[in-house]
């Protein structure tokens, strides 16, 4: 590395520092505090200088790294090794990951907290896989995916609380409702592409949330729906003292009562739902309709000239993606036993899109890694309370710097030559 | 077989085709030549149904197709190889071909059809599992033609198959086009800027200027036509 480069990257770092100063100065530097009567501004320049200094240092290190053109930092070594493993031995990796997921609840260090985080990560993995059909395969950028999650959750909650039907009946119904809304969104956006599509889907997500808030008679508005039935183990409820005529799970299997039973059951439920989503996606990619999705992402005019019907192709992508969002929503509703419009804000859509994009568009394993990374990191810093979103942002920046095309950027072909299977 | 009468197509307020009359008979190779912006590609897109004709008729085997959806037109037996090849670059060669057979992939002839394309372009067979985007320009053109053949068309519409391809490969592709016509009995409607090649290959040819057909005749005749020689072969042509 030459001296000129060092000076160049140093200058660049100073410039970064200037931007950081402009941002952090007013936001962090000027703190309003209420003392006695009224608000007073207390400056905290020390913190600002610390943050600006960190930005300059970080930028300088990144510059040094890219100037050398060889990936030598620990992080990039780690990730490149990682993607090499998953590309070569994707199957082994998948099997190991699934095995780990299956035994996870019974590992010695697994406690209630770990289980909750794992359930959350799996929910996002499922949502990511669902959205991957729309964004990754069909190439339709959907920023309102949370709408289908909400439709699924509310359908489940309303059906279950009104008719008292079991989880296994409500789940497919909720999926169907969500798919119906997927088609509803699909029709007006058929002609749109790229940015325009993104804006309309964003609006759709907000419309659904605002309807949920204002349609008081049905959705109970901002108060949400309470008392959503918990799932039962094929008819055996998870209760300490079951109602008359019922046998609860722990009595049937002759176990000591524990709240963990229900958590573990929920964990396996979402694991199975997520794996179904994945299995379905992998299968459909090899069918004409799945291939048509990918072709549509690549080139719409070529698709038309080859006789692919773009209307049907887009609608099926929206419907099927929405359906899985709806399943995940049902699961969310039954797990929480309470839902309100607050759970379905734009930030949820943004997180799901981030998982798909950062995972590497269209990569199923990438979604898993990105979910674990983004949700896991945000959870690890839960003690920092409101600052944990900084960790979330930081995680995104790290991926964008070191893996600009996503953690796993390669699309795996659906057809391999004989003898190509490793 | 394909009869186009008085077709007018617009892009917004701009008129691209000003009453085109043209017909293609069963088993022929018909070329359409013309300079940039004459409306050649627009005509192909209008036949395919991607652009809609505002006025005029397009009749294929006795049926009016000017208001049909593009995928219906492909089903009826007209398939287009679009300008610039438009390969699905992140999909493999075989996936590209399978997309060509989109509707009839489950059909019993599929295996045979794909074998025929590989026989026609052996290089595609070697590159079966390679991504479309990694092929050379000429190979991509072969793939685009092969992909269109997978839909078993009666008429193949070719839009500038020589565009951006090495001269040696251009010859090879034109030989293939002739083979497709003669051996597989596919009627060919070819749009080209490379007038010399297109006229040599064609049974009959048309010249399109400013959205209108100005000259028509046998391919060999047009090669000798003074006006065409000046405008497209010696004077204007850099080929």
XYZ file of C-alpha atoms in Angstrom:
661
model
C 0.000 0.000 0.000
C 1.349 3.343 -1.036
C 1.625 6.492 0.932
C -0.709 8.258 -1.473
C -3.440 5.736 -0.716
C -3.051 6.245 3.002
C -3.407 9.986 2.658
C -6.378 9.474 0.385
C -8.161 7.163 2.776
C -7.304 9.464 5.669
C -8.927 12.370 3.862
C -11.945 10.227 3.109
C -12.188 9.254 6.779
C -12.070 12.893 7.852
C -14.903 13.619 5.454
C -16.875 10.772 6.993
C -16.195 12.326 10.366
C -17.660 15.590 9.109
C -20.869 13.853 8.074
C -20.986 12.059 11.406
C -20.526 15.360 13.207
C -23.375 16.926 11.259
C -25.615 14.005 12.204
C -24.600 13.353 15.789
C -24.080 17.003 16.693
C -27.731 17.983 16.905
C -29.144 14.509 17.597
C -26.839 13.414 20.407
C -25.011 16.608 21.302
C -27.972 18.739 22.247
C -29.944 16.962 24.871
C -33.134 18.433 26.258
C -33.715 17.859 29.937
C -36.600 19.066 32.040
C -35.454 20.885 35.156
C -37.994 22.587 37.348
C -39.856 24.846 34.998
C -39.488 24.084 31.316
C -36.881 22.375 29.191
C -33.179 23.131 29.160
C -30.555 22.105 26.682
C -27.668 20.229 28.138
C -24.826 19.796 25.695
C -22.922 16.506 25.801
C -20.046 17.077 23.413
C -17.935 14.316 24.900
C -20.269 11.616 23.597
C -20.417 13.309 20.189
C -16.627 13.310 19.870
C -16.489 9.684 20.877
C -19.029 8.733 18.187
C -17.391 10.867 15.513
C -14.017 9.381 16.423
C -15.434 5.875 16.086
C -16.833 6.723 12.648
C -13.497 8.093 11.448
C -11.642 5.064 12.748
C -14.167 2.632 11.275
C -14.065 4.286 7.875
C -10.273 4.349 7.918
C -10.122 0.634 8.690
C -12.581 -0.166 5.906
C -10.523 1.938 3.497
C -7.316 0.208 4.508
C -8.967 -3.125 3.955
C -10.378 -2.369 0.522
C -7.156 -0.677 -0.604
C -5.243 -3.874 -0.068
C -7.796 -5.640 -2.219
C -7.220 -8.887 -0.370
C -9.692 -9.865 2.239
C -7.621 -10.207 5.319
C -9.783 -9.047 8.137
C -11.189 -11.601 10.454
C -14.747 -10.834 9.457
C -14.399 -11.265 5.722
C -12.275 -14.383 6.179
C -15.007 -15.769 8.327
C -17.816 -14.977 5.922
C -16.050 -16.090 2.766
C -15.274 -19.392 4.407
C -18.856 -19.552 5.451
C -20.283 -19.065 1.982
C -17.776 -21.482 0.504
C -19.008 -24.138 2.889
C -22.661 -23.509 2.149
C -22.208 -23.471 -1.603
C -20.210 -26.678 -1.763
C -22.053 -28.633 0.813
C -25.397 -26.929 0.929
C -27.129 -30.190 1.594
C -24.919 -31.178 4.519
C -25.298 -27.734 5.985
C -29.069 -27.858 5.663
C -29.280 -31.296 7.278
C -26.984 -30.276 10.136
C -28.973 -27.099 10.687
C -32.277 -28.968 10.733
C -30.893 -31.608 13.132
C -29.614 -28.871 15.393
C -32.997 -27.155 15.259
C -34.726 -30.428 16.168
C -32.594 -31.186 19.248
C -32.269 -27.519 20.259
C -35.079 -27.513 22.885
C -33.403 -30.367 24.778
C -29.869 -29.012 24.873
C -28.622 -28.368 28.421
C -28.137 -24.607 28.008
C -31.538 -24.022 26.438
C -33.806 -22.067 28.714
C -37.075 -20.228 28.328
C -35.365 -17.110 26.990
C -33.422 -19.010 24.311
C -36.607 -20.737 23.253
C -38.446 -17.442 22.875
C -35.634 -15.999 20.770
C -35.484 -19.175 18.681
C -39.242 -19.041 18.053
C -38.911 -15.422 17.019
C -36.018 -16.163 14.661
C -37.958 -19.053 13.129
C -40.978 -16.810 12.601
C -38.785 -14.359 10.709
C -37.179 -17.191 8.752
C -40.623 -18.329 7.695
C -41.641 -14.783 6.751
C -38.356 -14.346 4.893
C -38.930 -17.568 2.955
C -42.463 -16.488 2.170
C -41.341 -13.088 0.936
C -38.467 -14.706 -0.950
C -41.043 -16.169 -3.339
C -42.249 -12.666 -4.215
C -38.992 -10.703 -4.025
C -36.261 -13.260 -4.574
C -37.888 -15.457 -7.202
C -40.451 -13.300 -8.972
C -38.434 -10.099 -8.491
C -41.420 -8.055 -7.303
C -40.250 -5.748 -4.539
C -42.994 -5.906 -1.916
C -42.589 -3.436 0.940
C -45.984 -4.205 2.433
C -45.530 -7.873 3.228
C -46.564 -7.290 6.817
C -50.124 -6.736 5.510
C -50.457 -10.454 4.798
C -48.937 -11.309 8.157
C -51.613 -9.057 9.696
C -54.421 -10.535 7.588
C -53.359 -14.029 8.633
C -53.158 -13.078 12.301
C -56.509 -11.278 12.339
C -58.268 -13.958 10.280
C -57.043 -16.567 12.693
C -57.960 -14.514 15.751
C -61.429 -13.603 14.505
C -62.315 -17.101 13.310
C -60.957 -18.770 16.423
C -62.630 -16.390 18.886
C -65.965 -16.267 17.001
C -66.457 -19.891 16.029
C -64.141 -21.571 18.487
C -62.655 -23.787 15.778
C -59.353 -25.502 16.398
C -55.966 -24.240 15.252
C -55.701 -26.809 12.479
C -58.931 -25.615 10.850
C -58.235 -21.908 11.291
C -54.665 -22.108 9.980
C -55.516 -23.032 6.373
C -58.443 -20.607 6.401
C -56.159 -17.772 7.494
C -53.709 -18.776 4.762
C -56.503 -18.671 2.192
C -57.632 -15.251 3.366
C -54.092 -13.924 3.102
C -53.727 -15.445 -0.382
C -56.965 -13.731 -1.372
C -55.538 -10.410 -0.200
C -52.375 -11.213 -2.126
C -54.437 -11.431 -5.319
C -56.318 -8.282 -4.295
C -53.006 -6.427 -4.094
C -51.735 -8.175 -7.210
C -54.387 -6.900 -9.596
C -53.774 -3.152 -9.376
C -49.987 -3.523 -9.416
C -49.712 -5.858 -12.422
C -48.408 -3.127 -14.688
C -46.023 -1.645 -12.160
C -42.382 -2.453 -11.791
C -39.452 -1.517 -9.582
C -39.815 1.658 -7.547
C -43.468 2.183 -8.451
C -44.389 -1.297 -7.340
C -42.505 -0.753 -4.086
C -44.441 2.442 -3.341
C -47.838 0.867 -3.972
C -47.089 -2.190 -1.862
C -45.851 0.102 0.894
C -49.165 1.933 0.723
C -51.064 -1.352 0.786
C -49.343 -2.345 4.016
C -50.377 0.943 5.606
C -53.961 0.666 4.305
C -54.393 -2.699 5.982
C -52.973 -1.382 9.273
C -55.213 1.695 9.202
C -58.271 -0.422 8.455
C -57.371 -2.611 11.428
C -57.192 0.476 13.657
C -60.422 2.072 12.441
C -62.782 -0.803 11.762
C -63.687 -0.923 15.421
C -66.774 -3.165 15.166
C -64.806 -6.055 13.707
C -61.188 -5.653 14.697
C -61.710 -3.933 18.035
C -59.495 -1.101 16.786
C -56.311 -0.199 18.607
C -57.335 -2.315 21.599
C -56.712 -5.432 19.571
C -58.123 -8.892 20.079
C -57.567 -10.736 23.330
C -58.191 -14.268 24.461
C -57.118 -15.944 21.239
C -57.181 -19.705 21.900
C -53.821 -21.346 22.441
C -53.057 -24.300 20.225
C -53.621 -27.727 21.663
C -51.526 -30.835 21.115
C -53.906 -32.505 18.650
C -56.799 -31.922 21.029
C -54.850 -32.110 24.290
C -54.648 -28.613 25.842
C -51.574 -27.344 27.684
C -53.292 -26.522 30.971
C -52.440 -27.244 34.584
C -56.021 -28.092 35.465
C -58.094 -28.972 32.402
C -61.801 -28.294 32.125
C -64.180 -31.079 32.921
C -64.162 -33.829 30.324
C -60.763 -32.752 28.982
C -57.445 -34.408 29.426
C -54.477 -32.078 29.312
C -51.136 -32.795 27.718
C -49.144 -33.486 30.866
C -51.782 -35.851 32.273
C -52.050 -37.803 29.044
C -48.316 -38.338 28.825
C -47.966 -38.652 32.582
C -45.543 -35.739 32.920
C -44.977 -33.139 35.594
C -46.809 -29.960 34.513
C -44.514 -27.362 32.996
C -45.134 -24.211 30.950
C -42.178 -25.285 28.813
C -44.329 -27.980 27.187
C -46.344 -25.361 25.408
C -43.257 -23.368 24.420
C -41.571 -26.455 23.023
C -44.716 -27.361 21.129
C -44.890 -23.842 19.661
C -41.242 -24.121 18.703
C -41.806 -27.339 16.795
C -44.949 -25.915 15.239
C -43.143 -22.930 13.720
C -40.187 -25.136 12.777
C -42.503 -27.437 10.829
C -44.380 -24.516 9.246
C -41.107 -22.891 8.197
C -39.749 -26.144 6.776
C -42.968 -26.653 4.814
C -42.495 -23.171 3.340
C -38.937 -24.000 2.380
C -39.791 -27.417 0.958
C -42.613 -25.912 -1.061
C -40.373 -23.169 -2.475
C -37.603 -25.598 -3.411
C -40.123 -27.868 -5.156
C -42.017 -25.141 -6.995
C -38.775 -23.645 -8.337
C -38.385 -26.786 -10.434
C -41.907 -26.598 -11.830
C -42.888 -24.474 -14.840
C -44.641 -21.883 -12.682
C -41.596 -21.410 -10.442
C -39.312 -21.137 -13.427
C -41.685 -18.607 -14.951
C -41.330 -16.495 -11.779
C -37.590 -16.419 -12.170
C -37.852 -15.693 -15.888
C -40.204 -12.824 -15.164
C -37.649 -11.384 -12.756
C -34.996 -11.603 -15.472
C -36.907 -10.222 -18.468
C -40.600 -9.528 -18.842
C -40.577 -8.905 -22.601
C -38.788 -12.170 -23.302
C -41.404 -13.898 -21.152
C -44.224 -12.404 -23.178
C -42.670 -13.366 -26.483
C -42.279 -16.954 -25.228
C -45.896 -17.241 -24.242
C -45.549 -16.947 -20.479
C -48.682 -15.252 -19.173
C -47.286 -12.501 -16.932
C -50.631 -11.759 -15.267
C -51.130 -15.263 -13.930
C -47.479 -15.620 -13.075
C -47.401 -12.462 -10.953
C -50.710 -13.224 -9.276
C -49.629 -16.716 -8.255
C -46.411 -15.298 -6.814
C -48.310 -12.713 -4.786
C -50.929 -15.230 -3.680
C -48.507 -17.942 -2.615
C -46.128 -15.509 -0.897
C -49.105 -13.985 0.912
C -50.389 -17.391 1.933
C -47.182 -18.211 3.798
C -47.262 -14.762 5.385
C -50.785 -15.622 6.519
C -49.649 -18.916 8.043
C -46.928 -17.120 9.936
C -49.521 -14.563 11.084
C -51.776 -17.317 12.445
C -48.868 -18.717 14.343
C -48.060 -15.286 15.729
C -51.662 -14.833 16.886
C -51.889 -18.181 18.613
C -48.511 -17.743 20.272
C -49.212 -14.235 21.608
C -52.903 -14.887 22.413
C -53.248 -11.140 21.853
C -52.830 -9.076 18.704
C -53.211 -5.389 17.933
C -52.401 -3.252 14.890
C -49.215 -2.137 16.642
C -47.565 -5.454 15.815
C -47.937 -4.864 12.074
C -46.151 -1.598 11.401
C -43.921 -0.788 8.467
C -40.761 -1.633 10.419
C -41.819 -5.307 10.340
C -42.023 -5.221 6.523
C -38.672 -3.476 6.448
C -37.051 -6.131 8.640
C -38.421 -8.948 6.473
C -37.240 -7.247 3.273
C -33.852 -6.653 4.917
C -33.602 -10.352 5.765
C -34.336 -11.354 2.171
C -32.022 -8.761 0.622
C -29.153 -9.214 3.062
C -29.457 -12.988 2.832
C -28.849 -12.716 -0.916
C -31.992 -12.439 -3.012
C -33.500 -15.807 -3.714
C -31.171 -17.756 -1.436
C -33.031 -19.949 1.056
C -30.010 -20.535 3.284
C -29.188 -16.841 3.135
C -32.544 -16.047 4.710
C -31.726 -18.348 7.624
C -28.310 -16.780 8.194
C -29.620 -13.226 7.868
C -32.481 -13.920 10.306
C -30.158 -15.402 12.880
C -27.709 -12.562 12.417
C -30.163 -9.643 12.440
C -32.689 -10.893 15.001
C -30.039 -12.629 17.089
C -27.847 -9.528 17.328
C -30.804 -7.322 18.154
C -31.779 -9.742 20.918
C -28.247 -10.042 22.277
C -28.237 -6.305 22.879
C -31.659 -6.292 24.493
C -30.115 -5.045 27.746
C -29.172 -1.837 25.948
C -32.878 -1.173 25.561
C -33.484 1.646 23.104
C -29.931 1.476 21.765
C -30.420 -2.032 20.419
C -31.720 -0.676 17.134
C -28.200 0.689 16.689
C -27.004 -2.905 16.814
C -29.587 -3.766 14.159
C -28.370 -0.925 11.954
C -24.768 -1.883 12.609
C -25.421 -5.465 11.582
C -26.893 -4.260 8.296
C -23.947 -1.972 7.625
C -21.525 -4.823 8.315
C -23.248 -7.091 5.800
C -23.403 -4.350 3.180
C -19.728 -3.537 3.605
C -18.407 -7.071 3.530
C -21.052 -8.899 1.510
C -22.613 -6.298 -0.773
C -24.605 -8.853 -2.731
C -25.992 -10.557 0.338
C -24.576 -13.264 2.564
C -25.131 -15.944 -0.077
C -25.278 -14.262 -3.442
C -25.292 -17.262 -5.744
C -28.470 -18.628 -7.173
C -28.405 -22.389 -7.335
C -29.528 -23.770 -10.700
C -32.505 -26.098 -10.565
C -30.984 -28.467 -13.074
C -27.613 -30.134 -12.617
C -25.824 -32.485 -14.956
C -25.464 -36.069 -13.928
C -22.357 -36.438 -11.871
C -22.533 -32.783 -10.928
C -24.049 -33.594 -7.597
C -21.448 -33.163 -4.951
C -50.621 -18.133 -43.662
C -49.920 -14.791 -42.022
C -51.600 -11.804 -43.628
C -51.101 -8.260 -42.394
C -53.341 -5.539 -43.788
C -53.078 -1.823 -43.187
C -51.643 -2.158 -39.678
C -51.019 1.043 -37.723
C -49.284 1.017 -34.354
C -48.672 3.949 -32.030
C -46.393 4.630 -29.068
C -48.538 7.169 -27.273
C -49.061 9.845 -29.925
C -46.140 8.786 -32.063
C -47.093 6.652 -35.005
C -44.576 3.898 -35.688
C -46.414 1.893 -38.348
C -48.365 3.766 -41.028
C -50.449 1.112 -42.679
C -48.266 -1.923 -43.286
C -49.404 -4.559 -45.792
C -47.444 -7.759 -45.870
C -47.985 -11.473 -46.126
C -46.027 -14.590 -45.339
C -46.892 -17.885 -46.995
C -46.515 -21.354 -45.549
C -42.951 -22.644 -45.743
C -41.384 -19.405 -46.899
C -38.489 -17.363 -45.610
C -39.547 -13.729 -45.760
C -37.146 -10.914 -44.859
C -37.982 -7.409 -43.860
C -35.167 -4.878 -44.168
C -35.007 -1.226 -43.238
C -32.945 1.295 -41.389
C -33.009 2.156 -37.685
C -36.370 3.388 -36.523
C -38.220 2.262 -39.629
C -40.576 0.248 -37.443
C -39.240 -3.260 -38.030
C -39.211 -4.350 -34.399
C -42.540 -2.614 -33.808
C -44.079 -4.737 -36.537
C -42.790 -7.940 -34.909
C -43.999 -6.828 -31.496
C -47.394 -6.039 -33.019
C -47.637 -9.496 -34.596
C -46.675 -11.052 -31.229
C -49.338 -9.000 -29.466
C -46.867 -7.262 -27.135
C -47.786 -3.984 -28.844
C -51.364 -3.575 -29.983
C -52.332 -2.415 -33.468
C -54.627 0.597 -33.406
C -55.966 -0.092 -36.871
C -55.711 -2.876 -39.412
C -55.902 -6.653 -39.357
C -53.495 -9.450 -38.686
C -54.846 -12.791 -39.816
C -53.091 -16.055 -38.993
C -54.463 -19.256 -40.558
C -57.836 -17.626 -41.079
C -58.121 -16.182 -37.561
C -57.814 -12.553 -36.550
C -55.099 -12.242 -33.923
C -54.651 -8.480 -33.607
C -56.496 -8.371 -30.280
C -55.141 -11.566 -28.778
C -52.931 -11.704 -25.675
C -49.272 -12.551 -26.399
C -49.416 -15.971 -24.722
C -52.471 -16.937 -26.803
C -50.605 -15.998 -29.974
C -47.670 -18.186 -28.949
C -50.095 -21.037 -28.329
C -51.473 -20.587 -31.850
C -47.985 -21.109 -33.279
C -46.229 -17.762 -33.669
C -43.100 -17.338 -31.592
C -40.698 -14.429 -31.562
C -36.965 -14.329 -30.942
C -36.753 -10.800 -29.563
C -34.143 -8.223 -30.498
C -31.030 -8.361 -28.338
C -31.739 -12.036 -27.543
C -33.119 -11.364 -24.062
C -31.702 -14.499 -22.506
C -32.628 -15.164 -18.872
C -29.072 -14.564 -17.788
C -29.190 -15.997 -14.270
C -30.952 -19.160 -15.409
C -29.067 -22.075 -16.923
C -29.181 -22.966 -20.602
C -31.517 -25.859 -19.955
C -33.785 -23.761 -17.751
C -33.982 -21.219 -20.563
C -35.004 -23.943 -22.985
C -37.568 -25.332 -20.563
C -39.112 -21.880 -20.336
C -39.534 -21.897 -24.081
C -41.632 -25.008 -23.710
C -43.392 -23.334 -20.814
C -46.924 -24.539 -21.498
C -46.071 -27.996 -22.846
C -43.202 -28.957 -20.590
C -45.212 -31.882 -19.272
C -46.052 -32.928 -22.831
C -44.775 -36.235 -24.139
C -42.760 -34.605 -26.913
C -40.707 -32.438 -24.572
C -37.702 -34.763 -24.287
C -37.608 -35.156 -28.036
C -37.965 -31.403 -28.657
C -35.095 -30.529 -26.368
C -32.938 -33.175 -28.057
C -33.709 -31.650 -31.449
C -32.551 -28.239 -30.243
C -29.332 -29.761 -28.900
C -28.806 -31.521 -32.240
C -29.312 -28.223 -34.052
C -26.942 -26.332 -31.728
C -24.560 -28.889 -30.164
C -22.749 -26.130 -28.268
C -25.873 -25.632 -26.140
C -25.746 -29.264 -25.110
C -22.192 -28.773 -23.844
C -23.270 -25.763 -21.857
C -26.523 -27.177 -20.484
C -25.849 -26.270 -16.867
C -24.072 -22.977 -17.513
C -25.861 -19.736 -16.790
C -27.314 -18.005 -19.852
C -25.415 -14.811 -19.067
C -22.034 -16.535 -19.336
C -22.511 -17.517 -22.986
C -20.982 -15.544 -25.850
C -23.215 -13.365 -28.018
C -23.470 -15.971 -30.757
C -24.234 -18.773 -28.306
C -26.884 -16.607 -26.691
C -28.485 -16.074 -30.083
C -28.527 -19.836 -30.627
C -30.087 -20.251 -27.216
C -32.707 -17.616 -27.996
C -33.605 -19.379 -31.252
C -33.606 -22.785 -29.556
C -35.773 -21.441 -26.754
C -38.326 -20.150 -29.253
C -38.300 -23.480 -31.135
C -39.274 -25.258 -27.910
C -42.770 -23.812 -28.262
C -43.112 -25.698 -31.584
C -43.970 -22.645 -33.659
C -45.403 -22.748 -37.157
C -43.973 -19.287 -37.794
C -40.744 -18.079 -36.234
C -40.262 -14.317 -36.021
C -36.582 -13.369 -35.823
C -35.571 -9.860 -34.802
C -32.029 -8.965 -35.882
C -30.312 -12.286 -35.198
C -26.994 -10.824 -36.440
C -26.951 -7.958 -33.912
C -23.651 -7.737 -32.058
C -22.324 -11.100 -33.184
C -18.975 -12.024 -34.726
C -19.232 -12.366 -38.562
C -18.194 -16.000 -38.507
C -21.009 -16.876 -36.128
C -23.474 -14.813 -38.145
C -22.917 -17.149 -41.092
C -23.445 -20.160 -38.866
C -26.672 -18.742 -37.489
C -28.015 -17.963 -40.953
C -27.256 -21.524 -42.027
C -29.172 -22.758 -38.996
C -32.119 -20.547 -39.878
C -32.189 -22.068 -43.329
C -32.073 -25.563 -41.799
C -34.930 -24.786 -39.453
C -36.958 -23.677 -42.440
C -36.131 -26.562 -44.742
C -35.886 -29.497 -42.336
C -38.374 -28.584 -39.668
C -40.848 -26.866 -41.990
C -40.981 -23.729 -39.901
C -41.995 -20.593 -41.771
C -39.527 -17.782 -41.108
C -40.157 -14.057 -40.935
C -36.807 -12.342 -40.521
C -36.167 -8.719 -39.644
C -32.622 -7.527 -40.345
C -30.397 -4.518 -40.755
C -27.815 -6.729 -42.382
C -29.612 -6.373 -45.722
C -27.239 -8.437 -47.859
C -27.471 -11.530 -45.670
C -31.199 -11.171 -45.197
C -31.905 -10.826 -48.925
C -29.634 -13.732 -49.840
C -31.490 -15.982 -47.463
C -35.014 -14.850 -48.280
C -37.503 -16.256 -50.751
C -39.275 -12.932 -50.720
C -38.475 -9.637 -49.052
C -39.960 -6.295 -48.077
C -38.380 -2.914 -47.434
C -39.833 -0.840 -44.635
C -39.296 2.924 -44.612
C -40.880 5.209 -42.044
C -43.563 2.733 -41.049
C -44.574 1.835 -44.614
C -43.620 -0.917 -47.040
C -42.006 0.792 -50.033
C -40.544 -2.073 -52.046
C -41.367 -5.773 -52.210
C -40.234 -8.629 -54.361
C -38.182 -11.812 -54.547
C -35.026 -11.788 -52.431
C -32.744 -12.265 -55.413
C -34.487 -9.480 -57.319
C -34.122 -6.995 -54.498
C -30.415 -7.765 -54.261
C -30.103 -6.394 -57.784
C -32.436 -3.439 -57.248
C -30.570 -0.164 -57.783
C -32.382 1.802 -55.057
C -31.779 -0.890 -52.475
C -28.135 -1.221 -53.446
C -27.643 2.489 -52.872
C -29.628 2.718 -49.676
C -28.862 -0.573 -47.922
C -26.074 -2.485 -49.617
C -23.216 -0.323 -50.878
C -24.027 3.275 -50.107
C -25.521 2.839 -46.657
C -24.227 -0.506 -45.543
C -21.116 -0.874 -43.449
C -21.412 -4.637 -43.259
